[in-house]
């Protein structure tokens, strides 16, 4: 393993915390609040550090893939789930370890791994220690294909947390279309608008190449990990290392029922609600008219989508502890 690691930086993550976390040590005295420890932790552990940035998502992904092809000892994503999603496309299936310094807004992948949130010093030390002590651990990833072809412009789309479809993805669609951009308030406005337009969605699900099931539902979420949306534990029983996807189906609900269930998602206690059903599968195909799929918060395109669990697809720099709570 090479002693050089690559920091993969999103300058806009966490309102600038991404770039702040990767400042070189020489500038520490200029800003008492500079979050250089992401780099310093690796340097203290004996690794050399270089930083790559991109001008837009496509260029950033190109830079990350070049670093992996050049044999970097690890790719360390500094940012939120969007940055992690880009990094996954570069490292999945390569054996190159991925570190995560979560300084974004959602940070659901880091939550699933039990990493320190918005603390570059602690997250950097955790990643450096894992790399020094054996190179981290293997976890599963989800892989998405669209209608028999690989989803995404760059080939296979990999995800680490949850693929959303239905009410939740409609909220994302509406938020993305809104001209008024007001951070979290934009999402809240989109949610209220979609709630007013709530109607059941006709789905067709095929699990593990078996029989097709037709259902009417509010949403279907496919979890490699447990949460999305900044801690909403929609697939609360999912594990990152069991070779299975957790498929959470929220049946057709009234607005009143949905509002009653919604707060329980943050605790994961919604799974025992009579309108909620959980399936576990190695693969599934999900179809519904007019619905866009989102994975790790990033748009994939319209359904139908085929999703597969790929065991051991990623080596991640995370603590050697249980990746999720026992079922």
PDB file of C-alpha atoms in Angstrom:
ATOM      1  CA  UNK A   1       0.000   0.000   0.000  1.00  0.00           C
ATOM      2  CA  UNK A   2       1.325   3.391  -0.986  1.00  0.00           C
ATOM      3  CA  UNK A   3       1.897   5.925   1.781  1.00  0.00           C
ATOM      4  CA  UNK A   4       0.153   8.684  -0.191  1.00  0.00           C
ATOM      5  CA  UNK A   5      -3.552   9.290   0.306  1.00  0.00           C
ATOM      6  CA  UNK A   6      -5.840  11.605  -1.663  1.00  0.00           C
ATOM      7  CA  UNK A   7      -8.246  14.095  -0.130  1.00  0.00           C
ATOM      8  CA  UNK A   8     -11.265  14.471  -2.413  1.00  0.00           C
ATOM      9  CA  UNK A   9     -12.699  17.885  -1.600  1.00  0.00           C
ATOM     10  CA  UNK A  10     -16.021  19.590  -2.180  1.00  0.00           C
ATOM     11  CA  UNK A  11     -15.377  23.295  -1.539  1.00  0.00           C
ATOM     12  CA  UNK A  12     -19.084  24.008  -0.952  1.00  0.00           C
ATOM     13  CA  UNK A  13     -19.939  21.194   1.475  1.00  0.00           C
ATOM     14  CA  UNK A  14     -21.276  22.364   4.799  1.00  0.00           C
ATOM     15  CA  UNK A  15     -21.162  26.030   3.671  1.00  0.00           C
ATOM     16  CA  UNK A  16     -17.437  25.859   3.079  1.00  0.00           C
ATOM     17  CA  UNK A  17     -16.423  23.351   5.737  1.00  0.00           C
ATOM     18  CA  UNK A  18     -15.254  20.968   3.003  1.00  0.00           C
ATOM     19  CA  UNK A  19     -12.483  23.220   1.763  1.00  0.00           C
ATOM     20  CA  UNK A  20     -11.765  24.402   5.316  1.00  0.00           C
ATOM     21  CA  UNK A  21     -11.140  20.824   6.438  1.00  0.00           C
ATOM     22  CA  UNK A  22      -8.412  20.304   3.842  1.00  0.00           C
ATOM     23  CA  UNK A  23      -6.337  23.449   4.423  1.00  0.00           C
ATOM     24  CA  UNK A  24      -2.595  22.668   4.486  1.00  0.00           C
ATOM     25  CA  UNK A  25      -0.810  22.758   7.813  1.00  0.00           C
ATOM     26  CA  UNK A  26       1.214  25.844   6.831  1.00  0.00           C
ATOM     27  CA  UNK A  27      -1.919  27.992   7.013  1.00  0.00           C
ATOM     28  CA  UNK A  28      -3.105  26.850  10.443  1.00  0.00           C
ATOM     29  CA  UNK A  29      -1.768  29.919  12.225  1.00  0.00           C
ATOM     30  CA  UNK A  30      -3.694  32.237   9.872  1.00  0.00           C
ATOM     31  CA  UNK A  31      -7.065  31.051  11.067  1.00  0.00           C
ATOM     32  CA  UNK A  32      -7.595  29.681  14.540  1.00  0.00           C
ATOM     33  CA  UNK A  33     -10.744  28.003  13.289  1.00  0.00           C
ATOM     34  CA  UNK A  34      -9.170  26.317  10.236  1.00  0.00           C
ATOM     35  CA  UNK A  35     -10.181  22.672  10.111  1.00  0.00           C
ATOM     36  CA  UNK A  36      -6.905  21.243   8.822  1.00  0.00           C
ATOM     37  CA  UNK A  37      -6.994  18.064  10.941  1.00  0.00           C
ATOM     38  CA  UNK A  38      -8.406  15.938   8.118  1.00  0.00           C
ATOM     39  CA  UNK A  39      -4.996  16.225   6.469  1.00  0.00           C
ATOM     40  CA  UNK A  40      -3.015  16.514   9.695  1.00  0.00           C
ATOM     41  CA  UNK A  41      -4.372  13.239  11.059  1.00  0.00           C
ATOM     42  CA  UNK A  42      -2.963  11.324   8.094  1.00  0.00           C
ATOM     43  CA  UNK A  43       0.332  13.204   8.225  1.00  0.00           C
ATOM     44  CA  UNK A  44       0.671  12.392  11.921  1.00  0.00           C
ATOM     45  CA  UNK A  45       0.103   8.730  11.068  1.00  0.00           C
ATOM     46  CA  UNK A  46       2.959   8.836   8.536  1.00  0.00           C
ATOM     47  CA  UNK A  47       1.003   9.286   5.302  1.00  0.00           C
ATOM     48  CA  UNK A  48       1.667  11.918   2.676  1.00  0.00           C
ATOM     49  CA  UNK A  49      -1.374  13.852   1.508  1.00  0.00           C
ATOM     50  CA  UNK A  50      -2.472  15.408  -1.743  1.00  0.00           C
ATOM     51  CA  UNK A  51      -5.766  17.129  -2.535  1.00  0.00           C
ATOM     52  CA  UNK A  52      -7.916  16.901  -5.661  1.00  0.00           C
ATOM     53  CA  UNK A  53     -10.841  19.133  -6.550  1.00  0.00           C
ATOM     54  CA  UNK A  54     -12.991  19.302  -9.625  1.00  0.00           C
ATOM     55  CA  UNK A  55     -14.781  21.987 -11.590  1.00  0.00           C
ATOM     56  CA  UNK A  56     -18.232  20.450 -11.374  1.00  0.00           C
ATOM     57  CA  UNK A  57     -19.316  16.877 -10.692  1.00  0.00           C
ATOM     58  CA  UNK A  58     -18.038  15.304 -13.915  1.00  0.00           C
ATOM     59  CA  UNK A  59     -14.583  16.820 -13.559  1.00  0.00           C
ATOM     60  CA  UNK A  60     -14.429  15.908  -9.865  1.00  0.00           C
ATOM     61  CA  UNK A  61     -15.260  12.296 -10.673  1.00  0.00           C
ATOM     62  CA  UNK A  62     -12.596  12.240 -13.378  1.00  0.00           C
ATOM     63  CA  UNK A  63     -10.012  13.500 -10.877  1.00  0.00           C
ATOM     64  CA  UNK A  64     -11.033  10.884  -8.313  1.00  0.00           C
ATOM     65  CA  UNK A  65     -10.824   8.055 -10.838  1.00  0.00           C
ATOM     66  CA  UNK A  66      -7.394   9.200 -11.946  1.00  0.00           C
ATOM     67  CA  UNK A  67      -6.195   9.163  -8.345  1.00  0.00           C
ATOM     68  CA  UNK A  68      -7.472   5.604  -7.919  1.00  0.00           C
ATOM     69  CA  UNK A  69      -5.901   4.478 -11.193  1.00  0.00           C
ATOM     70  CA  UNK A  70      -2.596   6.050 -10.121  1.00  0.00           C
ATOM     71  CA  UNK A  71      -2.596   3.814  -7.029  1.00  0.00           C
ATOM     72  CA  UNK A  72      -3.467   6.178  -4.196  1.00  0.00           C
ATOM     73  CA  UNK A  73      -3.462   4.481  -0.809  1.00  0.00           C
ATOM     74  CA  UNK A  74      -6.963   5.780  -0.057  1.00  0.00           C
ATOM     75  CA  UNK A  75      -9.509   8.235  -1.380  1.00  0.00           C
ATOM     76  CA  UNK A  76     -10.875  10.406   1.417  1.00  0.00           C
ATOM     77  CA  UNK A  77     -14.098  12.259   0.593  1.00  0.00           C
ATOM     78  CA  UNK A  78     -14.557  15.560   2.433  1.00  0.00           C
ATOM     79  CA  UNK A  79     -18.132  16.766   2.182  1.00  0.00           C
ATOM     80  CA  UNK A  80     -21.646  15.384   2.440  1.00  0.00           C
ATOM     81  CA  UNK A  81     -23.507  12.495   0.876  1.00  0.00           C
ATOM     82  CA  UNK A  82     -23.273  14.009  -2.607  1.00  0.00           C
ATOM     83  CA  UNK A  83     -19.492  13.986  -2.402  1.00  0.00           C
ATOM     84  CA  UNK A  84     -19.523  10.462  -1.011  1.00  0.00           C
ATOM     85  CA  UNK A  85     -21.739   9.403  -3.914  1.00  0.00           C
ATOM     86  CA  UNK A  86     -19.163  10.720  -6.387  1.00  0.00           C
ATOM     87  CA  UNK A  87     -16.366   8.973  -4.513  1.00  0.00           C
ATOM     88  CA  UNK A  88     -18.242   5.666  -4.595  1.00  0.00           C
ATOM     89  CA  UNK A  89     -18.340   5.773  -8.392  1.00  0.00           C
ATOM     90  CA  UNK A  90     -14.532   6.008  -8.356  1.00  0.00           C
ATOM     91  CA  UNK A  91     -13.641   3.369  -5.747  1.00  0.00           C
ATOM     92  CA  UNK A  92     -16.390   0.711  -5.840  1.00  0.00           C
ATOM     93  CA  UNK A  93     -14.952  -2.655  -6.776  1.00  0.00           C
ATOM     94  CA  UNK A  94     -11.359  -1.392  -6.971  1.00  0.00           C
ATOM     95  CA  UNK A  95     -10.067  -2.325  -3.518  1.00  0.00           C
ATOM     96  CA  UNK A  96      -8.985   1.273  -2.877  1.00  0.00           C
ATOM     97  CA  UNK A  97     -10.190   2.243   0.606  1.00  0.00           C
ATOM     98  CA  UNK A  98     -12.647   5.095   1.031  1.00  0.00           C
ATOM     99  CA  UNK A  99     -12.435   7.467   3.964  1.00  0.00           C
ATOM    100  CA  UNK A 100     -15.185   9.939   4.812  1.00  0.00           C
ATOM    101  CA  UNK A 101     -14.833  13.287   6.560  1.00  0.00           C
ATOM    102  CA  UNK A 102     -18.512  14.240   6.955  1.00  0.00           C
ATOM    103  CA  UNK A 103     -18.918  18.019   6.854  1.00  0.00           C
ATOM    104  CA  UNK A 104     -22.041  18.249   4.706  1.00  0.00           C
ATOM    105  CA  UNK A 105     -25.676  18.592   5.710  1.00  0.00           C
ATOM    106  CA  UNK A 106     -27.086  15.053   5.550  1.00  0.00           C
ATOM    107  CA  UNK A 107     -24.079  12.805   6.255  1.00  0.00           C
ATOM    108  CA  UNK A 108     -26.205   9.645   6.223  1.00  0.00           C
ATOM    109  CA  UNK A 109     -23.431   7.391   4.917  1.00  0.00           C
ATOM    110  CA  UNK A 110     -21.203   8.507   7.788  1.00  0.00           C
ATOM    111  CA  UNK A 111     -24.059   7.887  10.229  1.00  0.00           C
ATOM    112  CA  UNK A 112     -24.396   4.321   8.961  1.00  0.00           C
ATOM    113  CA  UNK A 113     -20.671   3.806   9.551  1.00  0.00           C
ATOM    114  CA  UNK A 114     -20.708   5.302  13.054  1.00  0.00           C
ATOM    115  CA  UNK A 115     -18.258   8.080  12.103  1.00  0.00           C
ATOM    116  CA  UNK A 116     -17.934  11.396  13.972  1.00  0.00           C
ATOM    117  CA  UNK A 117     -20.113  14.033  12.290  1.00  0.00           C
ATOM    118  CA  UNK A 118     -18.919  17.574  11.478  1.00  0.00           C
ATOM    119  CA  UNK A 119     -15.704  16.995  13.417  1.00  0.00           C
ATOM    120  CA  UNK A 120     -12.887  16.753  10.857  1.00  0.00           C
ATOM    121  CA  UNK A 121     -10.289  16.109  13.549  1.00  0.00           C
ATOM    122  CA  UNK A 122     -12.060  13.087  14.992  1.00  0.00           C
ATOM    123  CA  UNK A 123     -13.113  11.744  11.589  1.00  0.00           C
ATOM    124  CA  UNK A 124      -9.579  12.159  10.238  1.00  0.00           C
ATOM    125  CA  UNK A 125      -8.080  10.291  13.184  1.00  0.00           C
ATOM    126  CA  UNK A 126     -10.636   7.499  12.777  1.00  0.00           C
ATOM    127  CA  UNK A 127      -9.837   7.090   9.078  1.00  0.00           C
ATOM    128  CA  UNK A 128      -6.058   7.261   9.574  1.00  0.00           C
ATOM    129  CA  UNK A 129      -6.200   4.686  12.350  1.00  0.00           C
ATOM    130  CA  UNK A 130      -8.289   2.308  10.235  1.00  0.00           C
ATOM    131  CA  UNK A 131      -5.878   2.670   7.308  1.00  0.00           C
ATOM    132  CA  UNK A 132      -2.853   2.065   9.539  1.00  0.00           C
ATOM    133  CA  UNK A 133      -4.391  -0.986  11.196  1.00  0.00           C
ATOM    134  CA  UNK A 134      -5.223  -3.052   8.150  1.00  0.00           C
ATOM    135  CA  UNK A 135      -6.941  -0.819   5.629  1.00  0.00           C
ATOM    136  CA  UNK A 136     -10.483  -0.725   6.976  1.00  0.00           C
ATOM    137  CA  UNK A 137     -13.296  -3.194   6.438  1.00  0.00           C
ATOM    138  CA  UNK A 138     -15.412  -4.475   3.575  1.00  0.00           C
ATOM    139  CA  UNK A 139     -19.052  -3.445   3.191  1.00  0.00           C
ATOM    140  CA  UNK A 140     -21.776  -3.956   0.617  1.00  0.00           C
ATOM    141  CA  UNK A 141     -22.991  -1.413  -1.905  1.00  0.00           C
ATOM    142  CA  UNK A 142     -26.126  -1.163  -3.983  1.00  0.00           C
ATOM    143  CA  UNK A 143     -25.814  -1.113  -7.764  1.00  0.00           C
ATOM    144  CA  UNK A 144     -28.538   0.371  -9.931  1.00  0.00           C
ATOM    145  CA  UNK A 145     -29.456  -0.435 -13.519  1.00  0.00           C
ATOM    146  CA  UNK A 146     -32.184   1.259 -15.539  1.00  0.00           C
ATOM    147  CA  UNK A 147     -34.389  -1.041 -17.599  1.00  0.00           C
ATOM    148  CA  UNK A 148     -31.596  -3.505 -18.330  1.00  0.00           C
ATOM    149  CA  UNK A 149     -28.925  -0.859 -18.950  1.00  0.00           C
ATOM    150  CA  UNK A 150     -26.663   0.643 -16.357  1.00  0.00           C
ATOM    151  CA  UNK A 151     -28.061   3.812 -14.823  1.00  0.00           C
ATOM    152  CA  UNK A 152     -26.115   7.031 -14.963  1.00  0.00           C
ATOM    153  CA  UNK A 153     -24.009   8.649 -17.642  1.00  0.00           C
ATOM    154  CA  UNK A 154     -20.789   7.190 -16.321  1.00  0.00           C
ATOM    155  CA  UNK A 155     -21.869   3.546 -16.280  1.00  0.00           C
ATOM    156  CA  UNK A 156     -22.977   1.632 -13.198  1.00  0.00           C
ATOM    157  CA  UNK A 157     -24.408   3.747 -10.392  1.00  0.00           C
ATOM    158  CA  UNK A 158     -23.415   2.691  -6.927  1.00  0.00           C
ATOM    159  CA  UNK A 159     -25.035   3.804  -3.685  1.00  0.00           C
ATOM    160  CA  UNK A 160     -24.272   3.342  -0.018  1.00  0.00           C
ATOM    161  CA  UNK A 161     -27.416   4.353   1.855  1.00  0.00           C
ATOM    162  CA  UNK A 162     -30.963   4.416   0.459  1.00  0.00           C
ATOM    163  CA  UNK A 163     -32.674   4.487  -2.913  1.00  0.00           C
ATOM    164  CA  UNK A 164     -35.884   6.528  -2.620  1.00  0.00           C
ATOM    165  CA  UNK A 165     -38.953   6.323  -4.835  1.00  0.00           C
ATOM    166  CA  UNK A 166     -42.441   7.703  -4.362  1.00  0.00           C
ATOM    167  CA  UNK A 167     -43.588  10.492  -2.072  1.00  0.00           C
ATOM    168  CA  UNK A 168     -40.044  11.232  -0.921  1.00  0.00           C
ATOM    169  CA  UNK A 169     -38.628  11.394  -4.442  1.00  0.00           C
ATOM    170  CA  UNK A 170     -41.550  13.558  -5.560  1.00  0.00           C
ATOM    171  CA  UNK A 171     -40.632  15.997  -2.798  1.00  0.00           C
ATOM    172  CA  UNK A 172     -37.075  16.081  -4.174  1.00  0.00           C
ATOM    173  CA  UNK A 173     -38.375  16.588  -7.717  1.00  0.00           C
ATOM    174  CA  UNK A 174     -40.574  19.485  -6.642  1.00  0.00           C
ATOM    175  CA  UNK A 175     -37.812  21.071  -4.571  1.00  0.00           C
ATOM    176  CA  UNK A 176     -35.446  20.895  -7.535  1.00  0.00           C
ATOM    177  CA  UNK A 177     -38.016  22.619  -9.755  1.00  0.00           C
ATOM    178  CA  UNK A 178     -38.731  25.471  -7.347  1.00  0.00           C
ATOM    179  CA  UNK A 179     -37.295  28.846  -8.328  1.00  0.00           C
ATOM    180  CA  UNK A 180     -37.105  29.992  -4.720  1.00  0.00           C
ATOM    181  CA  UNK A 181     -34.013  28.373  -3.156  1.00  0.00           C
ATOM    182  CA  UNK A 182     -34.015  28.767   0.614  1.00  0.00           C
ATOM    183  CA  UNK A 183     -32.080  25.799   1.949  1.00  0.00           C
ATOM    184  CA  UNK A 184     -34.062  23.526   4.222  1.00  0.00           C
ATOM    185  CA  UNK A 185     -37.088  25.812   3.849  1.00  0.00           C
ATOM    186  CA  UNK A 186     -37.235  24.871   0.163  1.00  0.00           C
ATOM    187  CA  UNK A 187     -37.543  21.204   1.123  1.00  0.00           C
ATOM    188  CA  UNK A 188     -40.252  21.999   3.674  1.00  0.00           C
ATOM    189  CA  UNK A 189     -42.273  23.928   1.090  1.00  0.00           C
ATOM    190  CA  UNK A 190     -41.908  21.077  -1.391  1.00  0.00           C
ATOM    191  CA  UNK A 191     -43.006  18.569   1.251  1.00  0.00           C
ATOM    192  CA  UNK A 192     -46.144  20.567   2.077  1.00  0.00           C
ATOM    193  CA  UNK A 193     -46.998  20.896  -1.608  1.00  0.00           C
ATOM    194  CA  UNK A 194     -46.611  17.161  -2.215  1.00  0.00           C
ATOM    195  CA  UNK A 195     -48.603  16.380   0.909  1.00  0.00           C
ATOM    196  CA  UNK A 196     -51.491  18.411  -0.497  1.00  0.00           C
ATOM    197  CA  UNK A 197     -51.263  16.383  -3.731  1.00  0.00           C
ATOM    198  CA  UNK A 198     -50.822  13.020  -1.947  1.00  0.00           C
ATOM    199  CA  UNK A 199     -52.167  10.033  -3.850  1.00  0.00           C
ATOM    200  CA  UNK A 200     -51.281   6.332  -3.930  1.00  0.00           C
ATOM    201  CA  UNK A 201     -48.750   5.158  -6.507  1.00  0.00           C
ATOM    202  CA  UNK A 202     -49.198   1.878  -8.424  1.00  0.00           C
ATOM    203  CA  UNK A 203     -45.974  -0.116  -8.077  1.00  0.00           C
ATOM    204  CA  UNK A 204     -44.759  -3.353  -9.569  1.00  0.00           C
ATOM    205  CA  UNK A 205     -42.032  -5.062  -7.539  1.00  0.00           C
ATOM    206  CA  UNK A 206     -40.049  -8.158  -8.456  1.00  0.00           C
ATOM    207  CA  UNK A 207     -37.815  -9.466  -5.674  1.00  0.00           C
ATOM    208  CA  UNK A 208     -34.898 -11.844  -6.390  1.00  0.00           C
ATOM    209  CA  UNK A 209     -36.153 -12.547  -9.939  1.00  0.00           C
ATOM    210  CA  UNK A 210     -39.303 -14.062  -8.497  1.00  0.00           C
ATOM    211  CA  UNK A 211     -42.975 -13.377  -8.931  1.00  0.00           C
ATOM    212  CA  UNK A 212     -44.142  -9.848  -9.665  1.00  0.00           C
ATOM    213  CA  UNK A 213     -46.127  -8.050  -6.965  1.00  0.00           C
ATOM    214  CA  UNK A 214     -48.510  -5.197  -7.751  1.00  0.00           C
ATOM    215  CA  UNK A 215     -49.242  -2.808  -4.906  1.00  0.00           C
ATOM    216  CA  UNK A 216     -50.479   0.694  -4.253  1.00  0.00           C
ATOM    217  CA  UNK A 217     -48.108   2.521  -1.936  1.00  0.00           C
ATOM    218  CA  UNK A 218     -46.995   5.923  -0.740  1.00  0.00           C
ATOM    219  CA  UNK A 219     -43.317   5.122  -1.202  1.00  0.00           C
ATOM    220  CA  UNK A 220     -40.825   2.305  -1.604  1.00  0.00           C
ATOM    221  CA  UNK A 221     -37.313   2.757  -0.162  1.00  0.00           C
ATOM    222  CA  UNK A 222     -34.463   0.342  -0.851  1.00  0.00           C
ATOM    223  CA  UNK A 223     -31.792   0.374   1.832  1.00  0.00           C
ATOM    224  CA  UNK A 224     -28.215  -0.763   1.715  1.00  0.00           C
ATOM    225  CA  UNK A 225     -27.877   1.446   4.796  1.00  0.00           C
ATOM    226  CA  UNK A 226     -30.439   2.697   7.270  1.00  0.00           C
ATOM    227  CA  UNK A 227     -31.115   6.383   6.676  1.00  0.00           C
ATOM    228  CA  UNK A 228     -31.581   9.249   4.265  1.00  0.00           C
ATOM    229  CA  UNK A 229     -32.537  12.898   4.517  1.00  0.00           C
ATOM    230  CA  UNK A 230     -30.201  13.648   7.416  1.00  0.00           C
ATOM    231  CA  UNK A 231     -31.119  10.856   9.835  1.00  0.00           C
ATOM    232  CA  UNK A 232     -34.512   9.564   8.693  1.00  0.00           C
ATOM    233  CA  UNK A 233     -34.147   5.847   9.466  1.00  0.00           C
ATOM    234  CA  UNK A 234     -36.494   4.673   6.745  1.00  0.00           C
ATOM    235  CA  UNK A 235     -34.714   1.272   6.499  1.00  0.00           C
ATOM    236  CA  UNK A 236     -33.858   1.031  10.184  1.00  0.00           C
ATOM    237  CA  UNK A 237     -33.015  -2.672  10.150  1.00  0.00           C
ATOM    238  CA  UNK A 238     -30.572  -2.556   7.246  1.00  0.00           C
ATOM    239  CA  UNK A 239     -26.984  -3.695   7.619  1.00  0.00           C
ATOM    240  CA  UNK A 240     -24.052  -2.736   5.441  1.00  0.00           C
ATOM    241  CA  UNK A 241     -22.476  -6.172   5.520  1.00  0.00           C
ATOM    242  CA  UNK A 242     -25.211  -8.806   5.123  1.00  0.00           C
ATOM    243  CA  UNK A 243     -25.478  -9.020   1.323  1.00  0.00           C
ATOM    244  CA  UNK A 244     -29.137  -7.973   1.434  1.00  0.00           C
ATOM    245  CA  UNK A 245     -31.217  -4.925   0.632  1.00  0.00           C
ATOM    246  CA  UNK A 246     -33.966  -3.850   3.017  1.00  0.00           C
ATOM    247  CA  UNK A 247     -37.074  -2.830   1.069  1.00  0.00           C
ATOM    248  CA  UNK A 248     -39.411  -0.624   3.093  1.00  0.00           C
ATOM    249  CA  UNK A 249     -42.894  -0.268   1.623  1.00  0.00           C
ATOM    250  CA  UNK A 250     -45.190   2.389   3.082  1.00  0.00           C
ATOM    251  CA  UNK A 251     -48.666   1.468   1.893  1.00  0.00           C
ATOM    252  CA  UNK A 252     -51.333   3.819   0.645  1.00  0.00           C
ATOM    253  CA  UNK A 253     -51.916   6.391   3.407  1.00  0.00           C
ATOM    254  CA  UNK A 254     -54.173   9.323   4.056  1.00  0.00           C
ATOM    255  CA  UNK A 255     -52.521  12.642   4.849  1.00  0.00           C
ATOM    256  CA  UNK A 256     -53.440  12.187   8.495  1.00  0.00           C
ATOM    257  CA  UNK A 257     -51.870   8.707   8.622  1.00  0.00           C
ATOM    258  CA  UNK A 258     -48.698   9.879   6.914  1.00  0.00           C
ATOM    259  CA  UNK A 259     -48.318  12.818   9.291  1.00  0.00           C
ATOM    260  CA  UNK A 260     -48.787  10.420  12.198  1.00  0.00           C
ATOM    261  CA  UNK A 261     -46.159   7.975  10.926  1.00  0.00           C
ATOM    262  CA  UNK A 262     -43.619  10.531   9.677  1.00  0.00           C
ATOM    263  CA  UNK A 263     -42.094  11.606  13.048  1.00  0.00           C
ATOM    264  CA  UNK A 264     -41.430   7.955  13.920  1.00  0.00           C
ATOM    265  CA  UNK A 265     -39.075   7.590  10.936  1.00  0.00           C
ATOM    266  CA  UNK A 266     -36.318   9.439  12.810  1.00  0.00           C
ATOM    267  CA  UNK A 267     -36.373   6.766  15.520  1.00  0.00           C
ATOM    268  CA  UNK A 268     -36.968   3.871  13.157  1.00  0.00           C
ATOM    269  CA  UNK A 269     -40.100   2.874  15.071  1.00  0.00           C
ATOM    270  CA  UNK A 270     -42.335   3.278  12.006  1.00  0.00           C
ATOM    271  CA  UNK A 271     -41.486  -0.259  10.909  1.00  0.00           C
ATOM    272  CA  UNK A 272     -44.096  -1.771  13.239  1.00  0.00           C
ATOM    273  CA  UNK A 273     -46.899   0.402  11.826  1.00  0.00           C
ATOM    274  CA  UNK A 274     -49.572  -1.666  10.018  1.00  0.00           C
ATOM    275  CA  UNK A 275     -49.109   0.364   6.834  1.00  0.00           C
ATOM    276  CA  UNK A 276     -45.393  -0.490   6.673  1.00  0.00           C
ATOM    277  CA  UNK A 277     -43.967  -3.719   5.264  1.00  0.00           C
ATOM    278  CA  UNK A 278     -40.285  -4.718   5.055  1.00  0.00           C
ATOM    279  CA  UNK A 279     -38.827  -7.206   2.580  1.00  0.00           C
ATOM    280  CA  UNK A 280     -35.224  -8.373   2.292  1.00  0.00           C
ATOM    281  CA  UNK A 281     -33.749  -9.358  -1.030  1.00  0.00           C
ATOM    282  CA  UNK A 282     -30.489  -9.597  -2.927  1.00  0.00           C
ATOM    283  CA  UNK A 283     -32.041  -7.836  -5.911  1.00  0.00           C
ATOM    284  CA  UNK A 284     -35.272  -6.287  -7.064  1.00  0.00           C
ATOM    285  CA  UNK A 285     -36.859  -4.464  -9.948  1.00  0.00           C
ATOM    286  CA  UNK A 286     -39.095  -1.532  -9.071  1.00  0.00           C
ATOM    287  CA  UNK A 287     -41.562   0.043 -11.488  1.00  0.00           C
ATOM    288  CA  UNK A 288     -44.034   2.921 -11.155  1.00  0.00           C
ATOM    289  CA  UNK A 289     -45.248   5.491 -13.685  1.00  0.00           C
ATOM    290  CA  UNK A 290     -43.934   9.032 -13.427  1.00  0.00           C
ATOM    291  CA  UNK A 291     -41.579   8.338 -10.510  1.00  0.00           C
ATOM    292  CA  UNK A 292     -37.900   9.300 -10.335  1.00  0.00           C
ATOM    293  CA  UNK A 293     -35.434   7.267  -8.300  1.00  0.00           C
ATOM    294  CA  UNK A 294     -32.911   8.974  -6.011  1.00  0.00           C
ATOM    295  CA  UNK A 295     -29.964   7.204  -4.377  1.00  0.00           C
ATOM    296  CA  UNK A 296     -27.737   8.841  -1.741  1.00  0.00           C
ATOM    297  CA  UNK A 297     -29.818  11.944  -2.471  1.00  0.00           C
ATOM    298  CA  UNK A 298     -28.771  12.031  -6.144  1.00  0.00           C
ATOM    299  CA  UNK A 299     -31.241  11.606  -9.050  1.00  0.00           C
ATOM    300  CA  UNK A 300     -30.939   8.360 -10.996  1.00  0.00           C
ATOM    301  CA  UNK A 301     -33.680   8.823 -13.553  1.00  0.00           C
ATOM    302  CA  UNK A 302     -37.174   7.428 -14.012  1.00  0.00           C
ATOM    303  CA  UNK A 303     -38.332   4.012 -12.906  1.00  0.00           C
ATOM    304  CA  UNK A 304     -38.134   1.124 -13.762  1.00  0.00           C
ATOM    305  CA  UNK A 305     -34.862   0.467 -11.980  1.00  0.00           C
ATOM    306  CA  UNK A 306     -33.156  -2.782 -11.082  1.00  0.00           C
ATOM    307  CA  UNK A 307     -31.212  -2.754  -7.832  1.00  0.00           C
ATOM    308  CA  UNK A 308     -28.704  -5.342  -6.632  1.00  0.00           C
ATOM    309  CA  UNK A 309     -26.680  -5.791  -3.488  1.00  0.00           C
ATOM    310  CA  UNK A 310     -22.985  -6.305  -4.236  1.00  0.00           C
ATOM    311  CA  UNK A 311     -21.326  -7.867  -1.167  1.00  0.00           C
ATOM    312  CA  UNK A 312     -17.892  -6.573  -0.244  1.00  0.00           C
ATOM    313  CA  UNK A 313     -17.890  -3.956  -3.014  1.00  0.00           C
ATOM    314  CA  UNK A 314     -16.195  -1.293  -0.891  1.00  0.00           C
ATOM    315  CA  UNK A 315     -13.345  -1.149   1.590  1.00  0.00           C
ATOM    316  CA  UNK A 316     -14.161   1.667   3.973  1.00  0.00           C
ATOM    317  CA  UNK A 317     -12.066   3.370   6.645  1.00  0.00           C
ATOM    318  CA  UNK A 318     -14.420   2.938   9.588  1.00  0.00           C
ATOM    319  CA  UNK A 319     -14.262   1.490  13.119  1.00  0.00           C
ATOM    320  CA  UNK A 320     -14.126  -2.263  13.412  1.00  0.00           C
ATOM    321  CA  UNK A 321     -17.509  -2.401  15.127  1.00  0.00           C
ATOM    322  CA  UNK A 322     -21.018  -3.432  14.149  1.00  0.00           C
ATOM    323  CA  UNK A 323     -22.113  -1.251  11.265  1.00  0.00           C
ATOM    324  CA  UNK A 324     -25.758  -1.128  12.359  1.00  0.00           C
ATOM    325  CA  UNK A 325     -27.713  -2.028  15.452  1.00  0.00           C
ATOM    326  CA  UNK A 326     -28.654  -5.726  15.656  1.00  0.00           C
ATOM    327  CA  UNK A 327     -32.086  -6.603  14.386  1.00  0.00           C
TER     328      UNK A 327
END
